[in-house]
Amino acid sequence: MSLGIIRILGILLFAYLTWRNLRDNYDEDKVVTYSWIALLVFFIGGRITHGLVNFGIWNDSWLSWFSVWDKPGMNYIGGILSLVLFNFIFCKTNNWKFIPFAEDGLINSLLLLVFLITDEFVRSKFDLKAGFYLLLIILMIFFVNFVKKKYRSFVWYKSGKKGFAFLSTVFLSFLIFGLIGLFFKTNFIYLILYWVISLISLIGLFILGEVFNSLLINKRK
């Protein structure tokens, strides 16, 4: 049984929290526009990815792509990557800094995933894999709240620049996605994708925190 109401609540919560959390630092009208387009991009990206991954099996005709009720299905990784790409384009268009913007909206996006995956978890009659992903996303919310308060106290991370929570969350999440994928024997291409994204985030984290510069200085000393 589909609990569509959970998805609707997640969508409304995302739109509200995006407006509330970003309106003070960004143009309010643009934030409202962003929230609804971001949702559209996320769902369309996830739907298209699902169709491509299952091409010839799930979509027996072109109408299958639009039959969201008769042929449900969404690839959340595809949706997340589509959303990240849209965030980057939207920030470039409006001359906003991408990393700080992504971090400001991180909790909103994670909460949206909690609602969506909860719906999947219940509809799948408590599938173990969906349960693992749901638990991971919930833990990441607590992780984000923790590092936002504590990261400036990390000895190895001297930079006070915003972005640590976003990059460290992406790094850790996709690293664990890969480990979960190994356990459930996920397609090898997915595993490579997870770990590549994790590695890129880790490198970005080191660059943002000027960790390499600190290591060089300490080495010279």
mmCIF file of N, CA and C in Angstrom, residues 77 80 110 113-114 117 128-144 169-181 194:
data_model
loop_
_atom_site.group_PDB
_atom_site.id
_atom_site.type_symbol
_atom_site.label_atom_id
_atom_site.label_comp_id
_atom_site.label_asym_id
_atom_site.label_seq_id
_atom_site.Cartn_x
_atom_site.Cartn_y
_atom_site.Cartn_z
ATOM 1 N N ILE A 77 19.413 8.108 -6.447
ATOM 2 C CA ILE A 77 20.754 8.608 -6.755
ATOM 3 C C ILE A 77 20.699 9.532 -7.968
ATOM 4 N N ILE A 80 19.215 12.786 -6.792
ATOM 5 C CA ILE A 80 20.159 13.585 -6.002
ATOM 6 C C ILE A 80 21.177 14.264 -6.909
ATOM 7 N N LEU A 110 17.864 16.352 3.015
ATOM 8 C CA LEU A 110 17.914 15.090 3.753
ATOM 9 C C LEU A 110 16.547 14.738 4.340
ATOM 10 N N LEU A 113 14.388 13.296 1.678
ATOM 11 C CA LEU A 113 14.732 11.893 1.450
ATOM 12 C C LEU A 113 14.165 10.984 2.533
ATOM 13 N N VAL A 114 14.157 11.458 3.771
ATOM 14 C CA VAL A 114 13.597 10.656 4.866
ATOM 15 C C VAL A 114 12.135 10.325 4.592
ATOM 16 N N ILE A 117 11.897 7.932 1.372
ATOM 17 C CA ILE A 117 12.369 6.570 1.608
ATOM 18 C C ILE A 117 11.495 5.865 2.647
ATOM 19 N N LEU A 128 14.654 -4.699 3.814
ATOM 20 C CA LEU A 128 15.851 -4.457 4.627
ATOM 21 C C LEU A 128 16.753 -3.395 3.998
ATOM 22 N N LYS A 129 16.921 -3.432 2.691
ATOM 23 C CA LYS A 129 17.785 -2.473 2.007
ATOM 24 C C LYS A 129 17.263 -1.055 2.159
ATOM 25 N N ALA A 130 15.960 -0.872 1.957
ATOM 26 C CA ALA A 130 15.356 0.449 2.132
ATOM 27 C C ALA A 130 15.509 0.922 3.577
ATOM 28 N N GLY A 131 15.398 -0.019 4.513
ATOM 29 C CA GLY A 131 15.570 0.314 5.924
ATOM 30 C C GLY A 131 16.973 0.802 6.233
ATOM 31 N N PHE A 132 17.988 0.178 5.613
ATOM 32 C CA PHE A 132 19.376 0.608 5.807
ATOM 33 C C PHE A 132 19.572 2.033 5.301
ATOM 34 N N TYR A 133 19.044 2.307 4.118
ATOM 35 C CA TYR A 133 19.193 3.650 3.547
ATOM 36 C C TYR A 133 18.455 4.693 4.392
ATOM 37 N N LEU A 134 17.282 4.336 4.876
ATOM 38 C CA LEU A 134 16.522 5.249 5.721
ATOM 39 C C LEU A 134 17.283 5.571 7.004
ATOM 40 N N LEU A 135 17.835 4.554 7.628
ATOM 41 C CA LEU A 135 18.618 4.755 8.853
ATOM 42 C C LEU A 135 19.832 5.632 8.580
ATOM 43 N N LEU A 136 20.490 5.399 7.447
ATOM 44 C CA LEU A 136 21.676 6.179 7.095
ATOM 45 C C LEU A 136 21.330 7.656 6.941
ATOM 46 N N ILE A 137 20.243 7.962 6.236
ATOM 47 C CA ILE A 137 19.861 9.359 6.023
ATOM 48 C C ILE A 137 19.529 10.036 7.348
ATOM 49 N N ILE A 138 18.831 9.334 8.228
ATOM 50 C CA ILE A 138 18.505 9.902 9.545
ATOM 51 C C ILE A 138 19.779 10.192 10.333
ATOM 52 N N LEU A 139 20.729 9.262 10.304
ATOM 53 C CA LEU A 139 22.002 9.470 10.998
ATOM 54 C C LEU A 139 22.769 10.651 10.402
ATOM 55 N N MET A 140 22.658 10.840 9.088
ATOM 56 C CA MET A 140 23.343 11.955 8.444
ATOM 57 C C MET A 140 22.786 13.298 8.894
ATOM 58 N N ILE A 141 21.501 13.347 9.204
ATOM 59 C CA ILE A 141 20.907 14.586 9.719
ATOM 60 C C ILE A 141 21.537 14.952 11.055
ATOM 61 N N PHE A 142 21.689 13.973 11.928
ATOM 62 C CA PHE A 142 22.352 14.220 13.211
ATOM 63 C C PHE A 142 23.820 14.595 12.997
ATOM 64 N N PHE A 143 24.454 13.950 12.021
ATOM 65 C CA PHE A 143 25.857 14.230 11.717
ATOM 66 C C PHE A 143 26.035 15.679 11.268
ATOM 67 N N VAL A 144 25.145 16.140 10.383
ATOM 68 C CA VAL A 144 25.221 17.519 9.884
ATOM 69 C C VAL A 144 25.096 18.512 11.030
ATOM 70 N N THR A 169 29.431 15.324 4.613
ATOM 71 C CA THR A 169 28.223 14.495 4.559
ATOM 72 C C THR A 169 28.155 13.716 3.253
ATOM 73 N N VAL A 170 28.465 14.382 2.141
ATOM 74 C CA VAL A 170 28.474 13.698 0.845
ATOM 75 C C VAL A 170 29.537 12.610 0.844
ATOM 76 N N PHE A 171 30.724 12.928 1.353
ATOM 77 C CA PHE A 171 31.805 11.943 1.419
ATOM 78 C C PHE A 171 31.381 10.712 2.209
ATOM 79 N N LEU A 172 30.882 10.937 3.403
ATOM 80 C CA LEU A 172 30.539 9.820 4.287
ATOM 81 C C LEU A 172 29.335 9.040 3.765
ATOM 82 N N SER A 173 28.331 9.751 3.265
ATOM 83 C CA SER A 173 27.110 9.093 2.784
ATOM 84 C C SER A 173 27.403 8.152 1.624
ATOM 85 N N PHE A 174 28.120 8.652 0.624
ATOM 86 C CA PHE A 174 28.372 7.821 -0.559
ATOM 87 C C PHE A 174 29.373 6.714 -0.277
ATOM 88 N N LEU A 175 30.257 6.940 0.685
ATOM 89 C CA LEU A 175 31.145 5.863 1.113
ATOM 90 C C LEU A 175 30.328 4.714 1.706
ATOM 91 N N ILE A 176 29.358 5.056 2.550
ATOM 92 C CA ILE A 176 28.515 4.037 3.181
ATOM 93 C C ILE A 176 27.536 3.443 2.165
ATOM 94 N N PHE A 177 27.048 4.275 1.215
ATOM 95 C CA PHE A 177 26.213 3.738 0.136
ATOM 96 C C PHE A 177 26.936 2.587 -0.556
ATOM 97 N N GLY A 178 28.234 2.788 -0.813
ATOM 98 C CA GLY A 178 29.025 1.754 -1.463
ATOM 99 C C GLY A 178 29.138 0.498 -0.625
ATOM 100 N N LEU A 179 29.303 0.668 0.684
ATOM 101 C CA LEU A 179 29.412 -0.489 1.568
ATOM 102 C C LEU A 179 28.088 -1.248 1.641
ATOM 103 N N ILE A 180 26.993 -0.495 1.708
ATOM 104 C CA ILE A 180 25.672 -1.137 1.696
ATOM 105 C C ILE A 180 25.473 -1.869 0.370
ATOM 106 N N GLY A 181 25.921 -1.221 -0.714
ATOM 107 C CA GLY A 181 25.807 -1.837 -2.025
ATOM 108 C C GLY A 181 26.578 -3.139 -2.130
ATOM 109 N N TYR A 194 29.440 5.588 -6.535
ATOM 110 C CA TYR A 194 29.391 6.013 -5.134
ATOM 111 C C TYR A 194 30.770 6.421 -4.636
#
